[in-house]
Tab-separated table of C-alpha atoms and ligand atoms in Angstrom:
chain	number	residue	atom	x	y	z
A	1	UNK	CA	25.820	-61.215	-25.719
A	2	UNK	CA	22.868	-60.073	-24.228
A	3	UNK	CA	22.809	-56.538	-22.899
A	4	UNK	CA	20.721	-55.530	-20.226
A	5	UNK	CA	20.197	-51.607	-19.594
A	6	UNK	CA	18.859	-49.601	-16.249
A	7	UNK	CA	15.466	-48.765	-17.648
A	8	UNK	CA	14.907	-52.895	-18.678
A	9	UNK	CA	15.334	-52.639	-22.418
A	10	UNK	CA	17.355	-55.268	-23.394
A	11	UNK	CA	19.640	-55.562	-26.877
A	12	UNK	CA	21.725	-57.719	-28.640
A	13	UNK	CA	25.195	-57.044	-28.931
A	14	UNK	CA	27.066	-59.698	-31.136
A	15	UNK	CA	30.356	-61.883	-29.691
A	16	UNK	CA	32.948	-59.996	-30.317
A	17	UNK	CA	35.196	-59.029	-27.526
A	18	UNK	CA	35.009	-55.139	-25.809
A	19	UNK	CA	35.210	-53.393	-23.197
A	20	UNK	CA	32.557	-52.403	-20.538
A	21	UNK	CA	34.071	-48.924	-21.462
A	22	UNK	CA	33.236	-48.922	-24.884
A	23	UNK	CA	30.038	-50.601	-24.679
A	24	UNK	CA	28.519	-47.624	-21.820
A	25	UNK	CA	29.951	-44.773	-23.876
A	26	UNK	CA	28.556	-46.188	-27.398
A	27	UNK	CA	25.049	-46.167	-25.201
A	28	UNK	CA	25.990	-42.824	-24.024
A	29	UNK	CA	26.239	-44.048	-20.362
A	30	UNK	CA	28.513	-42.654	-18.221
A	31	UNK	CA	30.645	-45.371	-16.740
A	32	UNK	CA	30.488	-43.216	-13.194
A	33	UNK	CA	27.031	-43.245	-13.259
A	34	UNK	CA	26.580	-47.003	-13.719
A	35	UNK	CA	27.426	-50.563	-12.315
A	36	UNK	CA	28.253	-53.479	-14.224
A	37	UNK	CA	27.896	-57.104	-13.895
A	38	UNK	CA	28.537	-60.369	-16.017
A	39	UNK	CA	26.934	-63.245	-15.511
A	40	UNK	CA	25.817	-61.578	-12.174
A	41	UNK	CA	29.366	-60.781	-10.788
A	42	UNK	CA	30.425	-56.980	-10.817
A	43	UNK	CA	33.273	-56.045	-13.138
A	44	UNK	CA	35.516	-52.718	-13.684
A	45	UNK	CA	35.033	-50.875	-16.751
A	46	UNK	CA	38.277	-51.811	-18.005
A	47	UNK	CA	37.355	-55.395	-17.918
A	48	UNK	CA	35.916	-56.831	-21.658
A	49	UNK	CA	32.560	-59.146	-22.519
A	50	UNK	CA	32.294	-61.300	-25.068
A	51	UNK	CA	30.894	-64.077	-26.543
A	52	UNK	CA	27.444	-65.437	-24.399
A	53	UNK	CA	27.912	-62.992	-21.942
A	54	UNK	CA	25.200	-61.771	-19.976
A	55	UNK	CA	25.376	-58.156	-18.892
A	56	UNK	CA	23.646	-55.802	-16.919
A	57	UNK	CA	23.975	-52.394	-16.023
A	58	UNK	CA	22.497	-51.072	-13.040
A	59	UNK	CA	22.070	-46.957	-12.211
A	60	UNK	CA	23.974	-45.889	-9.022
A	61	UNK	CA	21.180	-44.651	-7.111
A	62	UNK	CA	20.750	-41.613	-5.708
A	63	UNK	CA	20.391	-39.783	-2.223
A	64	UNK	CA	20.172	-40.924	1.283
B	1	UNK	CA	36.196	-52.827	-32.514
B	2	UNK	CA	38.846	-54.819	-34.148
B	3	UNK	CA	38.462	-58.636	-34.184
B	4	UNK	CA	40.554	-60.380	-32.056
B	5	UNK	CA	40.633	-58.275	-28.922
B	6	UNK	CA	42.213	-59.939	-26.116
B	7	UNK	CA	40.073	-61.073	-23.584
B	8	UNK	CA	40.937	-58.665	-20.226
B	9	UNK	CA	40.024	-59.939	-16.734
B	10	UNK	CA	41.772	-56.891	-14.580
B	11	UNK	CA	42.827	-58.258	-10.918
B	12	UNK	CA	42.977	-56.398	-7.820
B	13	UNK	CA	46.466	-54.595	-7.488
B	14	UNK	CA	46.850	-55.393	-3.260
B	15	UNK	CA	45.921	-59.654	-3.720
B	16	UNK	CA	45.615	-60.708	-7.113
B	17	UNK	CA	41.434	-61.574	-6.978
B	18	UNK	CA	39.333	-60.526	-9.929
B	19	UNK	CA	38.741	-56.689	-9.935
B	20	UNK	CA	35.342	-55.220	-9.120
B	21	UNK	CA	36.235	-51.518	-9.281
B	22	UNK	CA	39.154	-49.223	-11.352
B	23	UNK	CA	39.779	-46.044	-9.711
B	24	UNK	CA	40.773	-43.810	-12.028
B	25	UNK	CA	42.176	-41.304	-9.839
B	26	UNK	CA	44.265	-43.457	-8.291
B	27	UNK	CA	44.363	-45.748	-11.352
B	28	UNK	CA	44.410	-48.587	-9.067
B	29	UNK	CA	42.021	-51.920	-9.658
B	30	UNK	CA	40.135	-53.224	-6.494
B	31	UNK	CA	38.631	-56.735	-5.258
B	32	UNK	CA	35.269	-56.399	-2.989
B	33	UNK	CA	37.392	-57.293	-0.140
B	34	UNK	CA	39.860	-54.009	-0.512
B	35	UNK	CA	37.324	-51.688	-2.133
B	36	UNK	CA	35.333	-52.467	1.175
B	37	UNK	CA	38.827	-52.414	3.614
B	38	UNK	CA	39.880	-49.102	1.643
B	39	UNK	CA	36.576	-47.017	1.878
B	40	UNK	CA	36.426	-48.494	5.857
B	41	UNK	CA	39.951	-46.585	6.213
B	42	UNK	CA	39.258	-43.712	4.504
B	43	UNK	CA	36.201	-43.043	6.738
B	44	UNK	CA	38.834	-43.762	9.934
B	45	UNK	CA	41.361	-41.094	8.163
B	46	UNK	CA	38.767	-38.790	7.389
B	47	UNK	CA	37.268	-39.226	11.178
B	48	UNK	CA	40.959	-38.207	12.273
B	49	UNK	CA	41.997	-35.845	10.790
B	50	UNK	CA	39.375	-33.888	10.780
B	51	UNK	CA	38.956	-34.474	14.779
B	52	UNK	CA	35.575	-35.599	14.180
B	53	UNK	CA	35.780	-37.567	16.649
B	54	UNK	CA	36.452	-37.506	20.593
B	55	UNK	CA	36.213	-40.240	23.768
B	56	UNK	CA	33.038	-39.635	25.533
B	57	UNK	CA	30.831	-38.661	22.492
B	58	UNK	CA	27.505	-39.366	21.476
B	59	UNK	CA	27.016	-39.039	17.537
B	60	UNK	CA	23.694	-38.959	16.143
B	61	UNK	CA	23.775	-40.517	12.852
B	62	UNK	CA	20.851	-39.102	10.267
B	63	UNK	CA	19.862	-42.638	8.935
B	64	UNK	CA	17.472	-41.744	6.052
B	65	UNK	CA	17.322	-45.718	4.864
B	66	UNK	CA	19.105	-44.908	1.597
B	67	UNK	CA	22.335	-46.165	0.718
B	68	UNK	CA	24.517	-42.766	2.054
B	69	UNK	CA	23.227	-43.483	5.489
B	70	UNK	CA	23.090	-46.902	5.923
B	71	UNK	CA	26.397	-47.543	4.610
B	72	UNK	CA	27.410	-44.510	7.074
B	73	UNK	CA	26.396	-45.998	10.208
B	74	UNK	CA	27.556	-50.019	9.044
B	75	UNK	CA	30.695	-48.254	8.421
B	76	UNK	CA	30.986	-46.191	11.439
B	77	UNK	CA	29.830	-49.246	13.618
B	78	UNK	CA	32.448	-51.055	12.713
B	79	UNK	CA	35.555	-48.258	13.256
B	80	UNK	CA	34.496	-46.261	16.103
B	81	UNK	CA	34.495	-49.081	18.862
B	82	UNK	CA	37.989	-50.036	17.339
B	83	UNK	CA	39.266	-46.597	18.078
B	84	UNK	CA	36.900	-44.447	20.030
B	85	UNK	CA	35.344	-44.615	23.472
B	86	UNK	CA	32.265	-42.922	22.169
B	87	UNK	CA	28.182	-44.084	21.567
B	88	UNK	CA	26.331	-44.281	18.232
B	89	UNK	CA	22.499	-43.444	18.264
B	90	UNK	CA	20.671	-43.831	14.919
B	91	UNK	CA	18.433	-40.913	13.890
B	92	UNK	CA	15.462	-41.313	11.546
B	93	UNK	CA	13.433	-38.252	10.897
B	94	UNK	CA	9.745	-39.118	8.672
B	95	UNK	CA	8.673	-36.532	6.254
B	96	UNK	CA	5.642	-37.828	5.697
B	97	UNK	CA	5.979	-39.029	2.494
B	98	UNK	CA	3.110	-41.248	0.925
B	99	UNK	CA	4.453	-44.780	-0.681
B	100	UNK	CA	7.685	-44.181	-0.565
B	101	UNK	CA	8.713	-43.535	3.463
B	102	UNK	CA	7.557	-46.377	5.020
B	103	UNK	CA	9.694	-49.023	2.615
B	104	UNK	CA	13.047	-46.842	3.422
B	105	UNK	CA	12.179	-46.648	7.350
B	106	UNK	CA	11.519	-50.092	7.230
B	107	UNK	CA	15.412	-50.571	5.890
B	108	UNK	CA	16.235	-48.133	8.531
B	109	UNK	CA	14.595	-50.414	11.271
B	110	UNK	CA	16.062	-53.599	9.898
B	111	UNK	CA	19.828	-52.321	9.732
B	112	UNK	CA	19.564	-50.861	13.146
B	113	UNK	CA	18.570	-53.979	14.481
B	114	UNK	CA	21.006	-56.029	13.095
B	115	UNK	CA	24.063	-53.644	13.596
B	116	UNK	CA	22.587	-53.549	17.564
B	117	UNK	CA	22.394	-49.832	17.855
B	118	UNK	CA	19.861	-47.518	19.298
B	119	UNK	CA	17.443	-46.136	17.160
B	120	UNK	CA	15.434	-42.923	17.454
B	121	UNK	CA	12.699	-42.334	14.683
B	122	UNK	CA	11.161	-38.490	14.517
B	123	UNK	CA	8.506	-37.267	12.249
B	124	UNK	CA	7.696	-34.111	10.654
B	125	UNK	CA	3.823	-34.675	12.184
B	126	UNK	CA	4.911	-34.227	15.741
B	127	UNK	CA	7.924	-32.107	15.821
B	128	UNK	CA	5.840	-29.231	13.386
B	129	UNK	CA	2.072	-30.665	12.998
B	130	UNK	CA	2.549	-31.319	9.576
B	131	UNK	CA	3.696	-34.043	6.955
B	132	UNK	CA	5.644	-32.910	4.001
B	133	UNK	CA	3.124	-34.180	1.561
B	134	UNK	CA	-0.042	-32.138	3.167
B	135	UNK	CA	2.483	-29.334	3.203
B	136	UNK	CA	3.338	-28.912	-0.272
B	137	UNK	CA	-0.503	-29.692	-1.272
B	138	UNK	CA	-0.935	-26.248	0.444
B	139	UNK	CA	1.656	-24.618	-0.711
B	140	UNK	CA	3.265	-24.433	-3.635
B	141	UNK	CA	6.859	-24.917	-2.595
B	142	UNK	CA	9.959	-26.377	-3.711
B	143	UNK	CA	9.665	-29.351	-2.210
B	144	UNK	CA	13.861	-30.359	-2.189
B	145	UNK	CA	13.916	-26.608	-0.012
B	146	UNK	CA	11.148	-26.918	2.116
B	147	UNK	CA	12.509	-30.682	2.920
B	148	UNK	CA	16.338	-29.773	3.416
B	149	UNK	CA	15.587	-26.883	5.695
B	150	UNK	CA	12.415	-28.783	8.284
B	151	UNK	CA	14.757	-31.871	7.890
B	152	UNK	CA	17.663	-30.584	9.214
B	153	UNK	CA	15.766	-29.134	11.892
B	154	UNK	CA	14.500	-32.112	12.920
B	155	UNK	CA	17.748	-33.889	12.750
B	156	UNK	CA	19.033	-31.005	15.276
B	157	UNK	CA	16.270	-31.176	17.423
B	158	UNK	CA	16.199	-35.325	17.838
B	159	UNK	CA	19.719	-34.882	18.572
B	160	UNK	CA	19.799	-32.999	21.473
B	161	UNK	CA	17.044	-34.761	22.589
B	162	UNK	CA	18.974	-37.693	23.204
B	163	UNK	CA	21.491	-35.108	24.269
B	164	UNK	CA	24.204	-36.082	21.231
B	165	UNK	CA	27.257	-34.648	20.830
B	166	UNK	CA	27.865	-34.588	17.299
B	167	UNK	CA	26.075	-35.571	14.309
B	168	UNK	CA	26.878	-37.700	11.479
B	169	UNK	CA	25.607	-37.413	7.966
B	170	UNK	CA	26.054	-39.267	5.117
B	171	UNK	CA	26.949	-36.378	2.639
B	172	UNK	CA	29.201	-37.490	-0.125
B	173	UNK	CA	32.195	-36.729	-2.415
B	174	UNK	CA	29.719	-36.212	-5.430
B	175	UNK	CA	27.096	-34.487	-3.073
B	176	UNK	CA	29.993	-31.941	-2.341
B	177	UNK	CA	31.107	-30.715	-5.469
B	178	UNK	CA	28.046	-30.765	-6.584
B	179	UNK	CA	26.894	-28.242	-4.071
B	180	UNK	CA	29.853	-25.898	-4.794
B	181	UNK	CA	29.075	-25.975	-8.376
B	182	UNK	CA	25.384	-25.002	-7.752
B	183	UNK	CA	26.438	-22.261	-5.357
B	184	UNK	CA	28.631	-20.779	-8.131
B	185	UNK	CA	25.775	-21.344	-10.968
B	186	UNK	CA	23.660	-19.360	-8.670
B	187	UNK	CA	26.063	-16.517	-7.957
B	188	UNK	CA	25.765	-17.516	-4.094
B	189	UNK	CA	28.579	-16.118	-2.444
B	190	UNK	CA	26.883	-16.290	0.834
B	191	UNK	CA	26.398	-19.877	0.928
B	192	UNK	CA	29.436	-20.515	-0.506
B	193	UNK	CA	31.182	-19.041	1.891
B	194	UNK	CA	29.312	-20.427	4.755
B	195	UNK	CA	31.045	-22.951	6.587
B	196	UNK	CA	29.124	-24.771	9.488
B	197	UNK	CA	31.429	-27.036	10.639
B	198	UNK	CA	33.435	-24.070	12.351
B	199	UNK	CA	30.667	-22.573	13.791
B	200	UNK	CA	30.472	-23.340	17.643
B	201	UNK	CA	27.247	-20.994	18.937
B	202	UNK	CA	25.467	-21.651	21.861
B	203	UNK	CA	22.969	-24.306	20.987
B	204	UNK	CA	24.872	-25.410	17.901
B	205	UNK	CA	25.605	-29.175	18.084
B	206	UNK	CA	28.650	-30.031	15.644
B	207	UNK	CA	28.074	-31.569	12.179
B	208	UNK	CA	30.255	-34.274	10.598
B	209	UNK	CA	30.440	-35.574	7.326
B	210	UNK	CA	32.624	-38.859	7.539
B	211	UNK	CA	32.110	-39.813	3.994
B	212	UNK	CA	33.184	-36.870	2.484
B	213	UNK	CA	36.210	-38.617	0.794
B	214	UNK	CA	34.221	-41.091	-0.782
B	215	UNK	CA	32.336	-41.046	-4.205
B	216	UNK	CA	28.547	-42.755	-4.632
B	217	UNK	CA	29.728	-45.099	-6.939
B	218	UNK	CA	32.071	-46.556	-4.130
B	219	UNK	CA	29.389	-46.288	-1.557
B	220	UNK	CA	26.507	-48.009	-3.867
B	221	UNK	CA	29.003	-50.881	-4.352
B	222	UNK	CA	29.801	-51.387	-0.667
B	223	UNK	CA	26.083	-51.473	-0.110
B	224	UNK	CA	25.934	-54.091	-2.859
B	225	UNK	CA	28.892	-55.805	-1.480
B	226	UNK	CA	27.556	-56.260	2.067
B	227	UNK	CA	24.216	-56.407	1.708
B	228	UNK	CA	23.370	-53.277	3.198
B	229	UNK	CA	20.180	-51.975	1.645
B	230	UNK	CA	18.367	-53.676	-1.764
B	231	UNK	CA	16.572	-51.756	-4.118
B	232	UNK	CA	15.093	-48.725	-2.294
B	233	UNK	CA	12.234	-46.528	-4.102
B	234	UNK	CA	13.469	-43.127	-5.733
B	235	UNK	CA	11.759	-40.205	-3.353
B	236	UNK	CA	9.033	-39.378	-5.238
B	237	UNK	CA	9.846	-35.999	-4.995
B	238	UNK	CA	13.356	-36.389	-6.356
B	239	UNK	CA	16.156	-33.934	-6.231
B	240	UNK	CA	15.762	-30.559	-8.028
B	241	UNK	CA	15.836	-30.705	-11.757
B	242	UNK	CA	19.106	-28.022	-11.393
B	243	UNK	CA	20.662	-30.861	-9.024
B	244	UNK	CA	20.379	-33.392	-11.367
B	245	UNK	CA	21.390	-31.749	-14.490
B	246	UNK	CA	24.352	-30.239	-12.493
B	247	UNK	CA	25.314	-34.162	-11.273
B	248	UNK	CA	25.053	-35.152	-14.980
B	249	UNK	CA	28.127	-32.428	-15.728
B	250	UNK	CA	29.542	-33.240	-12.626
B	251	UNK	CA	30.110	-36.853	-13.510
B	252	UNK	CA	30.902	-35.922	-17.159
B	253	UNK	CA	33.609	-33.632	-15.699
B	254	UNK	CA	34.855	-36.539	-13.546
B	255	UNK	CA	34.867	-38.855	-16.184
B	256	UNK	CA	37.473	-37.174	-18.356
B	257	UNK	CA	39.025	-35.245	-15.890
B	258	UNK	CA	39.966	-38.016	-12.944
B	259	UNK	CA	40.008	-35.810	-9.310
B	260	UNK	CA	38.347	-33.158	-10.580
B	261	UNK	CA	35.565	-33.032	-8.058
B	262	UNK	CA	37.936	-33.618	-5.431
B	263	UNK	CA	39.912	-30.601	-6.707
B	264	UNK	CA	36.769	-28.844	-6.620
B	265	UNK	CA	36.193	-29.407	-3.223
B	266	UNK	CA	39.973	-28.909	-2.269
B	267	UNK	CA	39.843	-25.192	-3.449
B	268	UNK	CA	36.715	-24.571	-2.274
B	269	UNK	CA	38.008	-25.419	1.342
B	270	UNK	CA	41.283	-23.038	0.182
B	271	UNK	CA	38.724	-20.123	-0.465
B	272	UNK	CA	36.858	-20.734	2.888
B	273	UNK	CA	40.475	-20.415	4.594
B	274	UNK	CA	41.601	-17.433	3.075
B	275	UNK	CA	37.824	-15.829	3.502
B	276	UNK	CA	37.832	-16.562	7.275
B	277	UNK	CA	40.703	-14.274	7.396
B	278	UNK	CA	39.659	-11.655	5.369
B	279	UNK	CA	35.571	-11.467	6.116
B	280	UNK	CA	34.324	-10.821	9.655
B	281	UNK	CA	31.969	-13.081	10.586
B	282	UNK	CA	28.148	-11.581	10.362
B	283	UNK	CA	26.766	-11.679	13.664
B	284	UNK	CA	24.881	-14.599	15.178
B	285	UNK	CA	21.334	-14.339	16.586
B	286	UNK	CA	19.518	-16.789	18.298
B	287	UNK	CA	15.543	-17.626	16.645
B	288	UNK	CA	13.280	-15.844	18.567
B	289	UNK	CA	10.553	-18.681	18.149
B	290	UNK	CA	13.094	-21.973	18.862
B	291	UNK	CA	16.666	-20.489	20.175
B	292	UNK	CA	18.611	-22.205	17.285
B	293	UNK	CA	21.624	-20.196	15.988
B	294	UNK	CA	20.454	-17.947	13.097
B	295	UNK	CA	21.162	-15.061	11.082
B	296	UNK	CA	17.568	-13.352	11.278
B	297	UNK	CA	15.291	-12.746	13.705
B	298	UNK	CA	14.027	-16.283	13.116
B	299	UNK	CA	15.729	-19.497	11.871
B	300	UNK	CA	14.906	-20.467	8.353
B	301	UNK	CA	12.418	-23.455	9.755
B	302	UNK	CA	10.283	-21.457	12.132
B	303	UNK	CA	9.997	-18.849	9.365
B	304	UNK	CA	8.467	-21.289	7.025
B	305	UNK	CA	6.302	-22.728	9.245
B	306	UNK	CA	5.128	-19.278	10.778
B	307	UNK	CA	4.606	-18.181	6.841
B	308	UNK	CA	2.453	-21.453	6.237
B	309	UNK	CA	0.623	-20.894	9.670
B	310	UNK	CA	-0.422	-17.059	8.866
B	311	UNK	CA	-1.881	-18.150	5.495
B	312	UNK	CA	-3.857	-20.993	6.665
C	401	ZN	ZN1	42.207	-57.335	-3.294
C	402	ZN	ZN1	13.586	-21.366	14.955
């Protein structure tokens, strides 16, 4: 799976099945803070990735 | 993580579609389709109840071009002409901000135009003869203060220009208990206390805050949802440092503690009940350079501009 974070850097996260939970918090994200898509639709942070997945995480912006 | 995990694809608990939100309040799963339908009513409950509405108005909406706004006045364009005889003017006030204004009035333009509404744009340059850039090169202010207060005098003064009734702003759930927080990290009872929506001076035109129920990350994913604004710049400026490390515990608290900010908010409303009762209310005075309510001889805008003008 490739993991895309809010300030670009991009990592490598193996196949194995987990939740968007555990993925933001092991990255020290705050699930509140963020959105999450895979393969470019948005998901919950209950739902899991695995395998080829393509995830991103995008900050909630702020203001206005 | 163990091996073997089950796959989960959560599904939205009103129609069965693939989940794009949890609430963990509520601990409900949503689809786009009721995340957007749910935040829609609780803007129309929140509009309600709070009697923030009334046939015959004329609500100025503060339309900054970031996501608050916009998604404020798509919202309220769609449930005020379902349940309200009353007109929606758009409001832009310009700062004067270098590089990062003209994209987000640009967004404000664009969404007014499609949504069909009326659309007043004010600036900073020819409401006080000054941009907020070229005023914090001369002086060395906070530039989040300096903004809030000139900004919200604008906003006032635009508004009953086009002689508005009421005016709408896209303050938050996070934006609230935020605020409270910051008040009590700063030991200001005054502000705390203060509660503007009550007050009904001469001159005074009524504020509203119809998202008020409704957290950011809701509101940035029904601006993702229907296409409301893209990727705006971050002001330049950017909030205080103390606002953002205060959001960072705010969300933290939220996180593991589902409702707290709401509960936050909640009591703090309790508090201004019970302090109504118990504190008379200072006296009002009326600026002796513009007429707005005030509690000084001057309101808090004319005495930062006067201060800027004597030094210059
Ligand atoms: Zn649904
Ligand atoms: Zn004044």
């Amino acid at each position: 799976m490739r993991l895309q974070l809010p300030d670009g850097t991009i990592r490598d996260i193996g196949r194995e099945v987990k939740t968007v939970a555990a993925l933001l918090t092991g990255c020290n994200i705050n699930p509140l803070e963020v959105i999450v898509t895979k393969n470019g639709r948005l998901i919950p942070e209950d739902a899991t990735v695995s395998g080829n997945d393509e995830v991103r995480v995008f900050l909630v912006a702020h203001g206005g | 993580m163990p091996a073997g995990k089950k796959e989960c694809i959560p599904t939205c608990d009103n129609c069965g579609d693939p989940a794009i939100f949890f609430d963990p309040g509520l601990q409900r799963h949503l689809c786009e389709r009721h995340l957007c339908l749910g935040l829609e009513h609780r803007v129309t409950r929140a509009l309600t109840r709070h009697n923030m509405v009334s046939d015959g108005d004329r609500i100025a909406v503060g339309l900054s071009g970031g996501k608050d706004s916009s998604v404020l006045l798509s919202v309220l364009s769609l449930v005020i002409p379902e349940h309200w005889d009353a007109e929606i003017i758009a409001v832009t006030v310009d700062e004067g901000i270098a590089g990062y204004r003209e994209e987000t009035i640009q967004s404000a333009v664009s969404l007014t135009q499609q949504l069909g509404i009326p659309h007043h744009i004010v600036s900073f340059q020819s409401l006080f003869g000054t941009t907020l850039d070229s005023l914090l090169i001369a002086h060395p202010l906070r530039a989040c203060t300096a903004c809030g207060i000139l900004r919200k005098k604008a906003l006032s003064d635009a508004a009953r220009e086009i002689a508005a009734t009421s005016i709408a702003t896209g303050h938050n759930l996070d934006d609230a208990a935020q605020s409270v927080l910051m008040n009590y990290f700063r030991g200001d009872f005054e502000r705390l206390l203060r509660d503007s929506s009550s007050r009904e001076e001469r001159g005074f035109i009524r504020r509203i805050k119809p998202l008020h129920e409704v957290n950011e990350k809701e509101i940035t994913l029904y601006s993702m949802i229907k296409g409301i604004t893209g990727l705006l710049p971050e002001c330049p400026y950017a909030t205080t440092a103390f606002r953002a490390e205060v959001r960072t515990l705010q969300a933290a608290i939220e996180y593991h503690y589902p409702g707290a900010s709401r509960r936050i908010i909640t009591g703090q409303e309790s508090l201004n009940e019970q302090a109504k009762k118990t504190i008379r209310p200072g006296t009002v005075s009326y600026c002796a350079s513009c007429g707005d309510p005030c509690s000084g001889p001057v309101c808090q805008a004319c005495g930062l501009l006067a201060g800027l003008n004597k030094r210059d």
